[in-house]
Amino acid sequence: MEFYGTSLASRLMLGTAQYDSPALLAESVQSSQASVVTVSLRREAAGAQAGQAFWSLIKSLGVHVLPNTAGCHGVKEAVTTAHMAREVFGTSWVKLEIIGQGDLLQPDVFGLVEATRILTEDGFQVFPYTTEDLVTAERLLKAGAEVLMPWGAPIGSGRGLNNIFGLRALRAHFPNIPMVIDAGIGRPSHATMAFELGFDAVLINTAVAKAGDPVRMGEAFRLACEAGLAGFAAQPIEERDMAVPSTPTLGLAQGLAL
């Protein structure tokens, strides 16, 4: 798995918010074997001392850091946040989030395209959090994005993959573009389904952080990702509307007539 030329050992990415303690976050990352964690600049800068301790913890995990622009509602705010994040975290990667609708936290796809263009021209490697819309995907790629992060469902909803048809169409239309299912995944089985559809990675936060046992859930998602990848590589059978007998009747011995 590669993002912008960077090879990753794992296709599982974890968010770092909502954990009950830094130790629990660290253990969950380790049990999941995630290779990337997302970090909000707002959390890092919330308090100087607390922010430094949190950043030290993240660096100790030995994973790639993907700063995000969580909480931004406009292009200017997102671009400014991305520039600050690059200085703080020392990476040109940025998960670009621009929220356009409050109830569902749905991405503002118009602002997203504009901000992607601006940030790409400024040397950023953009991971846009978007919908499964094909037109938006096309515009983001033309604006300079080389990775797409379509949502599975609204952030934190745990609903899984809401629009299977749309996601399958997106994957088929852009077969060579790395894609990460982001947001809405609530169970390990949802992650498995994402890989079975051909997606390249998944990003999980709430489903692990707020689980009854985050460490064990991190491991469960690791195993689910492995199962989904193996299942996709094994080429699953096509779905059918009618039954097909697994044991054929042709050639079987017939009972004697009495």
Coordinates of C-alpha atoms in Angstrom, one line a residue:
M1 CA 0.0 0.0 0.0
E2 CA 1.4 3.4 -1.0
F3 CA 0.1 6.9 -0.5
Y4 CA 2.0 9.6 -2.4
G5 CA 5.0 7.3 -2.8
T6 CA 5.1 6.3 0.9
S7 CA 4.8 2.6 1.6
L8 CA 2.7 1.4 4.5
A9 CA 2.8 -2.0 6.2
S10 CA -0.8 -1.9 7.3
R11 CA -4.0 -0.7 5.5
L12 CA -5.6 0.2 8.8
M13 CA -5.6 3.9 9.9
L14 CA -6.7 5.1 13.3
G15 CA -8.0 8.4 14.6
T16 CA -6.7 9.6 18.0
A17 CA -9.7 11.4 19.5
Q18 CA -12.1 10.3 22.2
Y19 CA -9.9 7.7 24.0
D20 CA -10.3 7.7 27.8
S21 CA -6.5 8.0 28.4
P22 CA -3.3 8.4 26.4
A23 CA -2.2 4.9 27.5
L24 CA -5.4 3.4 26.1
L25 CA -4.7 5.1 22.8
A26 CA -1.2 3.8 22.6
E27 CA -2.3 0.2 23.4
S28 CA -5.1 0.4 20.9
V29 CA -2.7 1.6 18.1
Q30 CA -0.3 -1.2 19.0
S31 CA -3.0 -3.9 19.0
S32 CA -4.4 -2.8 15.7
Q33 CA -1.0 -2.5 14.1
A34 CA -2.2 0.6 12.3
S35 CA 0.5 2.3 10.2
V36 CA -1.1 5.8 10.2
V37 CA -2.9 7.9 12.8
T38 CA -4.8 11.1 12.2
V39 CA -4.2 14.0 14.5
S40 CA -6.2 17.2 14.9
L41 CA -4.2 20.4 15.1
R42 CA -6.9 21.8 17.4
R43 CA -6.3 19.1 19.9
E44 CA -2.5 19.5 19.7
A45 CA -2.8 23.3 20.2
A46 CA -5.5 23.1 22.9
G47 CA -2.9 23.6 25.7
A48 CA 0.8 24.0 25.3
Q49 CA 1.8 21.5 28.0
A50 CA -0.9 19.0 27.2
G51 CA -0.3 19.3 23.5
Q52 CA 3.4 18.6 23.8
A53 CA 2.8 15.5 25.9
F54 CA 0.3 14.3 23.3
W55 CA 2.6 14.9 20.4
S56 CA 5.4 13.1 22.3
L57 CA 3.1 10.1 22.7
I58 CA 2.2 10.1 19.0
K59 CA 5.9 10.2 18.0
S60 CA 6.7 7.3 20.3
L61 CA 4.2 5.0 18.5
G62 CA 6.4 4.9 15.4
V63 CA 3.6 5.4 12.9
H64 CA 2.9 7.9 10.1
V65 CA 1.0 11.0 11.1
L66 CA -1.9 12.4 9.0
P67 CA -2.9 15.8 10.4
N68 CA -6.5 16.8 9.7
T69 CA -8.5 19.9 9.4
A70 CA -11.4 18.6 11.5
G71 CA -13.9 21.3 12.6
C72 CA -13.2 23.6 9.6
H73 CA -16.2 25.0 7.8
G74 CA -14.7 27.1 5.1
V75 CA -11.8 27.1 2.6
K76 CA -9.8 29.8 4.2
E77 CA -10.0 28.2 7.6
A78 CA -9.0 24.8 6.3
V79 CA -6.1 26.1 4.3
T80 CA -4.8 28.1 7.3
T81 CA -5.2 25.1 9.6
A82 CA -3.3 22.9 7.0
H83 CA -0.4 25.3 6.9
M84 CA -0.2 25.4 10.7
A85 CA -0.3 21.6 10.9
R86 CA 2.6 21.3 8.4
E87 CA 4.7 23.4 10.7
V88 CA 3.7 21.6 13.8
F89 CA 3.9 18.0 12.6
G90 CA 6.5 18.3 9.9
T91 CA 4.6 16.6 7.1
S92 CA 3.0 17.6 3.9
W93 CA 0.2 15.1 4.3
V94 CA -3.1 16.6 5.3
K95 CA -6.5 15.0 5.6
L96 CA -8.7 17.8 4.3
E97 CA -12.1 18.2 6.0
I98 CA -14.5 21.0 5.3
I99 CA -17.9 20.5 6.9
G100 CA -20.8 21.9 4.9
Q101 CA -23.8 20.5 6.9
G102 CA -24.0 20.4 10.6
D103 CA -26.4 17.5 11.4
L104 CA -24.7 14.9 9.2
L105 CA -21.2 16.6 9.1
Q106 CA -21.4 16.2 5.4
P107 CA -18.4 17.4 3.4
D108 CA -18.7 20.7 1.5
V109 CA -17.6 19.3 -1.8
F110 CA -17.4 22.7 -3.5
G111 CA -15.1 24.1 -0.9
L112 CA -13.2 20.8 -0.8
V113 CA -12.3 21.0 -4.5
E114 CA -11.1 24.6 -4.1
A115 CA -9.0 24.0 -1.0
T116 CA -7.5 20.9 -2.6
R117 CA -6.3 23.0 -5.6
I118 CA -4.9 25.7 -3.3
L119 CA -3.1 23.2 -1.0
T120 CA -1.7 21.1 -3.9
E121 CA -0.2 24.2 -5.4
D122 CA 1.3 24.9 -2.0
G123 CA 3.1 21.6 -2.0
F124 CA 0.6 19.6 0.2
Q125 CA -0.3 15.9 -0.4
V126 CA -4.0 16.1 0.1
F127 CA -6.3 13.3 1.5
P128 CA -9.8 14.8 0.9
Y129 CA -12.7 13.6 3.0
T130 CA -15.5 13.4 0.5
T131 CA -18.7 11.7 -0.5
E132 CA -19.0 8.8 -3.0
D133 CA -20.1 11.2 -5.8
L134 CA -18.3 10.5 -9.1
V135 CA -18.3 14.1 -10.3
T136 CA -16.8 15.4 -7.1
A137 CA -14.2 12.6 -7.2
E138 CA -13.3 13.7 -10.8
R139 CA -12.9 17.3 -9.8
L140 CA -10.8 16.5 -6.7
L141 CA -8.4 14.5 -8.9
K142 CA -8.1 17.3 -11.4
A143 CA -7.4 19.7 -8.5
G144 CA -4.4 17.6 -7.6
A145 CA -5.5 14.9 -5.1
E146 CA -3.9 11.5 -5.6
V147 CA -5.9 9.8 -2.8
L148 CA -9.6 9.9 -2.1
M149 CA -11.3 9.3 1.3
P150 CA -15.0 8.7 0.6
W151 CA -17.3 8.4 3.6
G152 CA -19.0 5.1 4.5
A153 CA -21.6 6.9 6.6
P154 CA -21.8 10.1 8.7
I155 CA -18.9 10.6 11.1
G156 CA -19.4 8.6 14.3
S157 CA -22.7 7.1 13.2
G158 CA -21.4 3.5 13.2
R159 CA -23.8 2.7 10.3
G160 CA -21.2 1.1 8.1
L161 CA -21.4 1.4 4.3
N162 CA -24.6 3.3 3.6
N163 CA -24.4 3.4 -0.2
I164 CA -23.0 0.1 -1.5
F165 CA -24.0 0.9 -5.1
G166 CA -22.4 4.3 -5.0
L167 CA -19.1 3.1 -3.4
R168 CA -18.9 0.2 -5.9
A169 CA -19.4 2.6 -8.8
L170 CA -16.7 4.9 -7.4
R171 CA -14.2 2.1 -7.1
A172 CA -15.0 0.8 -10.5
H173 CA -14.7 4.2 -12.2
F174 CA -11.3 5.0 -10.7
P175 CA -9.7 1.6 -10.3
N176 CA -6.1 2.9 -9.9
I177 CA -6.7 5.7 -7.4
P178 CA -5.9 4.8 -3.8
M179 CA -9.1 5.1 -1.7
V180 CA -9.7 5.0 2.0
I181 CA -13.2 4.4 3.4
D182 CA -13.4 7.1 6.1
A183 CA -16.2 7.7 8.7
G184 CA -19.2 5.7 9.7
I185 CA -17.6 2.3 10.2
G186 CA -18.8 0.8 13.4
R187 CA -18.0 -2.9 13.4
P188 CA -15.1 -5.0 12.1
S189 CA -17.5 -6.6 9.6
H190 CA -18.0 -3.1 8.0
A191 CA -14.2 -2.9 7.4
T192 CA -14.1 -6.4 5.9
M193 CA -16.9 -5.3 3.5
A194 CA -14.9 -2.2 2.5
F195 CA -12.0 -4.4 1.4
E196 CA -14.2 -6.9 -0.3
L197 CA -15.5 -4.0 -2.4
G198 CA -11.9 -3.3 -3.5
F199 CA -11.0 -0.3 -1.3
D200 CA -7.4 0.1 -0.3
A201 CA -7.6 1.1 3.4
V202 CA -10.0 2.1 6.2
L203 CA -9.9 4.9 8.8
I204 CA -11.5 4.1 12.1
N205 CA -11.8 6.3 15.2
T206 CA -15.1 6.2 17.2
A207 CA -15.6 2.4 16.7
V208 CA -12.3 1.7 18.5
A209 CA -12.0 4.6 20.9
K210 CA -15.5 4.2 22.4
A211 CA -15.7 0.5 22.4
G212 CA -16.1 -1.3 25.7
D213 CA -12.6 -2.7 25.2
P214 CA -10.7 -0.4 22.7
V215 CA -7.5 -2.6 22.8
R216 CA -9.4 -5.7 21.9
M217 CA -11.4 -3.9 19.3
G218 CA -8.2 -2.6 17.7
E219 CA -7.1 -6.2 17.3
A220 CA -10.5 -7.2 15.9
F221 CA -10.3 -4.5 13.2
R222 CA -6.8 -5.7 12.3
L223 CA -8.1 -9.2 11.8
A224 CA -11.1 -7.9 9.9
C225 CA -8.9 -6.0 7.5
E226 CA -6.8 -9.0 6.9
A227 CA -9.9 -11.1 6.2
G228 CA -11.3 -8.6 3.8
L229 CA -8.1 -8.3 1.9
A230 CA -7.7 -12.0 1.6
G231 CA -11.3 -12.4 0.6
F232 CA -11.0 -9.8 -2.2
A233 CA -7.7 -11.4 -3.5
A234 CA -9.5 -14.8 -3.6
Q235 CA -12.1 -13.4 -6.0
P236 CA -15.5 -14.1 -4.3
I237 CA -18.3 -15.7 -6.3
E238 CA -20.9 -13.5 -7.9
E239 CA -24.2 -12.9 -6.1
R240 CA -27.2 -14.6 -7.7
D241 CA -30.9 -14.2 -7.4
M242 CA -31.7 -17.9 -7.6
A243 CA -30.4 -20.9 -5.7
V244 CA -27.6 -23.0 -7.2
P245 CA -27.2 -26.5 -5.7
S246 CA -23.8 -27.1 -4.2
T247 CA -24.3 -30.8 -4.8
P248 CA -25.3 -31.5 -8.4
T249 CA -28.0 -34.1 -9.0
L250 CA -26.5 -35.3 -12.4
G251 CA -24.9 -38.6 -12.1
L252 CA -26.2 -39.5 -8.6
A253 CA -27.5 -43.0 -7.9
Q254 CA -31.3 -43.2 -8.1
G255 CA -33.5 -44.9 -5.6
L256 CA -35.2 -48.3 -6.6
A257 CA -38.9 -48.2 -7.4
L258 CA -41.0 -50.4 -5.2

